[in-house]
Amino acid sequence: MLYTPAQRLKRDSSVWTLVQGVLAPAQFAIFLISLGLVVRFLVMGEGYAWAAGSIVVKTLALYTIMVTGAIWERDVFGVYLFARPFFWEDVFSMLVIALHTAYVVALLTGALAAHALMLLALAAYATYVINAGQFLWKLRAARLQGAGLPAVEAVS
């Protein structure tokens, strides 16, 4: 069970639920645009500045959704991170953040060449897609729970 009845009420009444509902698809749209720019650079060798900048924008969107998500988790579960129902999603989110942050650090310090930076971004994006899938799975489980149906849940 993802939510107790009290947690479900907190989730449904929290402004941060709406914020997450807006930010998640916005971040995904930014990701798709950025992914296209990164692939374009890797395939054609054009548009490095656009690709690099788009990854920074994607990283800022990620930071925003992670901070607001932690606030949401505090509202609903009483902890900022690693609430039992979302423990593994939060653990994997740390890898997503670490890879995105590594990209920004490497970009700002010049630690990696352009091609290597784009490959690092692709690794960060791959982890983001997996993490987004984890959260979509939980959203589906929450909907099934809300409908009174049994939900298949990953081992926590």
PDB file of C-alpha atoms in Angstrom:
ATOM      1  CA  MET A   1       0.000   0.000   0.000  1.00  0.00           C
ATOM      2  CA  LEU A   2       1.499   3.304  -1.064  1.00  0.00           C
ATOM      3  CA  TYR A   3      -0.637   5.616   1.055  1.00  0.00           C
ATOM      4  CA  THR A   4      -2.532   5.312   4.267  1.00  0.00           C
ATOM      5  CA  PRO A   5      -5.905   7.068   4.164  1.00  0.00           C
ATOM      6  CA  ALA A   6      -4.370  10.025   6.059  1.00  0.00           C
ATOM      7  CA  GLN A   7      -1.448  10.225   3.634  1.00  0.00           C
ATOM      8  CA  ARG A   8      -3.824  10.096   0.676  1.00  0.00           C
ATOM      9  CA  LEU A   9      -5.702  13.093   2.095  1.00  0.00           C
ATOM     10  CA  LYS A  10      -2.425  14.949   2.622  1.00  0.00           C
ATOM     11  CA  ARG A  11      -1.330  14.096  -0.929  1.00  0.00           C
ATOM     12  CA  ASP A  12      -4.607  15.249  -2.424  1.00  0.00           C
ATOM     13  CA  SER A  13      -4.652  18.519  -0.468  1.00  0.00           C
ATOM     14  CA  SER A  14      -0.993  19.446  -0.914  1.00  0.00           C
ATOM     15  CA  VAL A  15      -0.217  22.249  -3.354  1.00  0.00           C
ATOM     16  CA  TRP A  16       3.024  20.374  -4.062  1.00  0.00           C
ATOM     17  CA  THR A  17       1.049  17.575  -5.698  1.00  0.00           C
ATOM     18  CA  LEU A  18      -0.129  20.046  -8.332  1.00  0.00           C
ATOM     19  CA  VAL A  19       3.378  21.510  -8.633  1.00  0.00           C
ATOM     20  CA  GLN A  20       4.787  18.029  -9.307  1.00  0.00           C
ATOM     21  CA  GLY A  21       1.991  17.368 -11.789  1.00  0.00           C
ATOM     22  CA  VAL A  22       3.003  20.474 -13.758  1.00  0.00           C
ATOM     23  CA  LEU A  23       6.781  20.158 -13.427  1.00  0.00           C
ATOM     24  CA  ALA A  24       7.059  16.480 -14.399  1.00  0.00           C
ATOM     25  CA  PRO A  25       5.675  16.845 -17.941  1.00  0.00           C
ATOM     26  CA  ALA A  26       7.499  20.172 -18.380  1.00  0.00           C
ATOM     27  CA  GLN A  27      10.771  18.494 -17.446  1.00  0.00           C
ATOM     28  CA  PHE A  28      10.015  15.649 -19.847  1.00  0.00           C
ATOM     29  CA  ALA A  29       9.398  18.118 -22.689  1.00  0.00           C
ATOM     30  CA  ILE A  30      12.706  19.855 -21.902  1.00  0.00           C
ATOM     31  CA  PHE A  31      14.380  16.444 -21.892  1.00  0.00           C
ATOM     32  CA  LEU A  32      12.985  15.533 -25.335  1.00  0.00           C
ATOM     33  CA  ILE A  33      14.114  18.827 -26.869  1.00  0.00           C
ATOM     34  CA  SER A  34      17.531  18.549 -25.258  1.00  0.00           C
ATOM     35  CA  LEU A  35      17.915  14.925 -26.296  1.00  0.00           C
ATOM     36  CA  GLY A  36      17.232  15.934 -29.882  1.00  0.00           C
ATOM     37  CA  LEU A  37      19.861  18.671 -29.687  1.00  0.00           C
ATOM     38  CA  VAL A  38      22.427  16.329 -28.129  1.00  0.00           C
ATOM     39  CA  VAL A  39      21.834  13.637 -30.741  1.00  0.00           C
ATOM     40  CA  ARG A  40      22.023  16.263 -33.497  1.00  0.00           C
ATOM     41  CA  PHE A  41      25.400  17.382 -32.199  1.00  0.00           C
ATOM     42  CA  LEU A  42      26.717  13.835 -31.884  1.00  0.00           C
ATOM     43  CA  VAL A  43      25.536  12.826 -35.366  1.00  0.00           C
ATOM     44  CA  MET A  44      26.121  16.041 -37.323  1.00  0.00           C
ATOM     45  CA  GLY A  45      28.690  17.862 -35.214  1.00  0.00           C
ATOM     46  CA  GLU A  46      26.506  20.978 -35.206  1.00  0.00           C
ATOM     47  CA  GLY A  47      24.787  22.989 -32.519  1.00  0.00           C
ATOM     48  CA  TYR A  48      27.127  22.365 -29.578  1.00  0.00           C
ATOM     49  CA  ALA A  49      26.139  25.559 -27.739  1.00  0.00           C
ATOM     50  CA  TRP A  50      22.432  24.775 -28.060  1.00  0.00           C
ATOM     51  CA  ALA A  51      22.946  21.203 -26.904  1.00  0.00           C
ATOM     52  CA  ALA A  52      25.166  22.210 -23.974  1.00  0.00           C
ATOM     53  CA  GLY A  53      22.774  24.951 -22.915  1.00  0.00           C
ATOM     54  CA  SER A  54      19.769  22.666 -23.154  1.00  0.00           C
ATOM     55  CA  ILE A  55      21.416  20.195 -20.782  1.00  0.00           C
ATOM     56  CA  VAL A  56      21.942  22.980 -18.252  1.00  0.00           C
ATOM     57  CA  VAL A  57      18.253  23.924 -18.586  1.00  0.00           C
ATOM     58  CA  LYS A  58      17.289  20.254 -18.130  1.00  0.00           C
ATOM     59  CA  THR A  59      19.515  20.070 -15.033  1.00  0.00           C
ATOM     60  CA  LEU A  60      17.885  23.182 -13.552  1.00  0.00           C
ATOM     61  CA  ALA A  61      14.462  21.636 -14.195  1.00  0.00           C
ATOM     62  CA  LEU A  62      15.664  18.453 -12.482  1.00  0.00           C
ATOM     63  CA  TYR A  63      16.896  20.374  -9.433  1.00  0.00           C
ATOM     64  CA  THR A  64      13.564  22.209  -9.257  1.00  0.00           C
ATOM     65  CA  ILE A  65      11.484  19.044  -9.401  1.00  0.00           C
ATOM     66  CA  MET A  66      13.750  17.310  -6.886  1.00  0.00           C
ATOM     67  CA  VAL A  67      13.495  20.130  -4.343  1.00  0.00           C
ATOM     68  CA  THR A  68       9.742  20.487  -4.752  1.00  0.00           C
ATOM     69  CA  GLY A  69       9.404  16.697  -4.695  1.00  0.00           C
ATOM     70  CA  ALA A  70      11.251  16.571  -1.378  1.00  0.00           C
ATOM     71  CA  ILE A  71       8.864  19.188  -0.010  1.00  0.00           C
ATOM     72  CA  TRP A  72       5.930  17.112  -1.299  1.00  0.00           C
ATOM     73  CA  GLU A  73       7.369  14.012   0.378  1.00  0.00           C
ATOM     74  CA  ARG A  74       7.646  15.970   3.653  1.00  0.00           C
ATOM     75  CA  ASP A  75       4.014  17.110   3.342  1.00  0.00           C
ATOM     76  CA  VAL A  76       2.715  13.603   2.707  1.00  0.00           C
ATOM     77  CA  PHE A  77       5.093  11.289   4.605  1.00  0.00           C
ATOM     78  CA  GLY A  78       6.814  13.549   7.127  1.00  0.00           C
ATOM     79  CA  VAL A  79      10.330  13.150   5.679  1.00  0.00           C
ATOM     80  CA  TYR A  80      12.109  15.037   2.917  1.00  0.00           C
ATOM     81  CA  LEU A  81      13.565  11.969   1.260  1.00  0.00           C
ATOM     82  CA  PHE A  82      13.528   8.198   1.415  1.00  0.00           C
ATOM     83  CA  ALA A  83       9.962   7.734   2.621  1.00  0.00           C
ATOM     84  CA  ARG A  84       9.308   4.006   2.596  1.00  0.00           C
ATOM     85  CA  PRO A  85       6.930   3.945  -0.414  1.00  0.00           C
ATOM     86  CA  PHE A  86       9.391   5.961  -2.537  1.00  0.00           C
ATOM     87  CA  PHE A  87      12.693   4.780  -1.077  1.00  0.00           C
ATOM     88  CA  TRP A  88      14.152   3.167  -4.203  1.00  0.00           C
ATOM     89  CA  GLU A  89      12.931   5.943  -6.465  1.00  0.00           C
ATOM     90  CA  ASP A  90      14.710   8.449  -4.211  1.00  0.00           C
ATOM     91  CA  VAL A  91      17.872   6.334  -4.121  1.00  0.00           C
ATOM     92  CA  PHE A  92      17.964   6.181  -7.915  1.00  0.00           C
ATOM     93  CA  SER A  93      17.181   9.905  -8.070  1.00  0.00           C
ATOM     94  CA  MET A  94      20.483  10.520  -6.302  1.00  0.00           C
ATOM     95  CA  LEU A  95      22.292   8.867  -9.222  1.00  0.00           C
ATOM     96  CA  VAL A  96      20.299  10.973 -11.682  1.00  0.00           C
ATOM     97  CA  ILE A  97      21.237  14.149  -9.809  1.00  0.00           C
ATOM     98  CA  ALA A  98      24.876  13.071  -9.492  1.00  0.00           C
ATOM     99  CA  LEU A  99      25.233  12.506 -13.245  1.00  0.00           C
ATOM    100  CA  HIS A 100      23.496  15.764 -14.165  1.00  0.00           C
ATOM    101  CA  THR A 101      25.651  17.632 -11.650  1.00  0.00           C
ATOM    102  CA  ALA A 102      28.801  15.948 -12.987  1.00  0.00           C
ATOM    103  CA  TYR A 103      27.853  17.258 -16.432  1.00  0.00           C
ATOM    104  CA  VAL A 104      27.494  20.839 -15.167  1.00  0.00           C
ATOM    105  CA  VAL A 105      30.772  20.641 -13.232  1.00  0.00           C
ATOM    106  CA  ALA A 106      32.600  19.199 -16.238  1.00  0.00           C
ATOM    107  CA  LEU A 107      31.106  21.871 -18.499  1.00  0.00           C
ATOM    108  CA  LEU A 108      32.069  24.727 -16.173  1.00  0.00           C
ATOM    109  CA  THR A 109      35.568  23.434 -15.477  1.00  0.00           C
ATOM    110  CA  GLY A 110      36.367  22.283 -19.000  1.00  0.00           C
ATOM    111  CA  ALA A 111      37.182  18.826 -17.621  1.00  0.00           C
ATOM    112  CA  LEU A 112      35.721  17.043 -20.658  1.00  0.00           C
ATOM    113  CA  ALA A 113      35.770  17.693 -24.372  1.00  0.00           C
ATOM    114  CA  ALA A 114      32.495  18.401 -26.163  1.00  0.00           C
ATOM    115  CA  HIS A 115      31.922  14.819 -27.351  1.00  0.00           C
ATOM    116  CA  ALA A 116      32.626  13.359 -23.890  1.00  0.00           C
ATOM    117  CA  LEU A 117      30.298  15.928 -22.321  1.00  0.00           C
ATOM    118  CA  MET A 118      27.495  14.840 -24.615  1.00  0.00           C
ATOM    119  CA  LEU A 119      28.101  11.182 -23.775  1.00  0.00           C
ATOM    120  CA  LEU A 120      27.952  12.059 -20.067  1.00  0.00           C
ATOM    121  CA  ALA A 121      24.677  13.853 -20.743  1.00  0.00           C
ATOM    122  CA  LEU A 122      23.309  10.751 -22.471  1.00  0.00           C
ATOM    123  CA  ALA A 123      24.241   8.664 -19.423  1.00  0.00           C
ATOM    124  CA  ALA A 124      22.459  11.191 -17.198  1.00  0.00           C
ATOM    125  CA  TYR A 125      19.450  11.105 -19.506  1.00  0.00           C
ATOM    126  CA  ALA A 126      19.334   7.304 -19.483  1.00  0.00           C
ATOM    127  CA  THR A 127      19.152   7.314 -15.679  1.00  0.00           C
ATOM    128  CA  TYR A 128      16.480  10.029 -15.839  1.00  0.00           C
ATOM    129  CA  VAL A 129      14.319   7.856 -18.120  1.00  0.00           C
ATOM    130  CA  ILE A 130      14.636   4.897 -15.746  1.00  0.00           C
ATOM    131  CA  ASN A 131      13.785   7.101 -12.764  1.00  0.00           C
ATOM    132  CA  ALA A 132      10.803   8.620 -14.567  1.00  0.00           C
ATOM    133  CA  GLY A 133       9.607   5.085 -15.266  1.00  0.00           C
ATOM    134  CA  GLN A 134       9.879   4.258 -11.563  1.00  0.00           C
ATOM    135  CA  PHE A 135       7.677   7.212 -10.688  1.00  0.00           C
ATOM    136  CA  LEU A 136       5.168   6.413 -13.423  1.00  0.00           C
ATOM    137  CA  TRP A 137       4.927   2.882 -12.027  1.00  0.00           C
ATOM    138  CA  LYS A 138       4.155   4.334  -8.578  1.00  0.00           C
ATOM    139  CA  LEU A 139       1.600   6.722 -10.064  1.00  0.00           C
ATOM    140  CA  ARG A 140      -0.133   3.755 -11.673  1.00  0.00           C
ATOM    141  CA  ALA A 141      -0.038   1.835  -8.384  1.00  0.00           C
ATOM    142  CA  ALA A 142      -1.524   4.835  -6.568  1.00  0.00           C
ATOM    143  CA  ARG A 143      -4.349   5.053  -9.102  1.00  0.00           C
ATOM    144  CA  LEU A 144      -5.089   1.357  -8.730  1.00  0.00           C
ATOM    145  CA  GLN A 145      -5.030   1.701  -4.940  1.00  0.00           C
ATOM    146  CA  GLY A 146      -7.387   4.669  -5.180  1.00  0.00           C
ATOM    147  CA  ALA A 147      -9.763   2.601  -7.286  1.00  0.00           C
ATOM    148  CA  GLY A 148      -9.658  -0.180  -4.721  1.00  0.00           C
ATOM    149  CA  LEU A 149      -7.811  -2.562  -7.046  1.00  0.00           C
ATOM    150  CA  PRO A 150      -4.733  -4.571  -6.087  1.00  0.00           C
ATOM    151  CA  ALA A 151      -1.540  -2.878  -7.216  1.00  0.00           C
ATOM    152  CA  VAL A 152       1.601  -4.684  -8.235  1.00  0.00           C
ATOM    153  CA  GLU A 153       4.353  -2.947  -6.328  1.00  0.00           C
ATOM    154  CA  ALA A 154       8.111  -3.284  -6.585  1.00  0.00           C
ATOM    155  CA  VAL A 155       9.893  -4.669  -3.540  1.00  0.00           C
ATOM    156  CA  SER A 156      10.783  -1.807  -1.187  1.00  0.00           C
TER     157      SER A 156
END
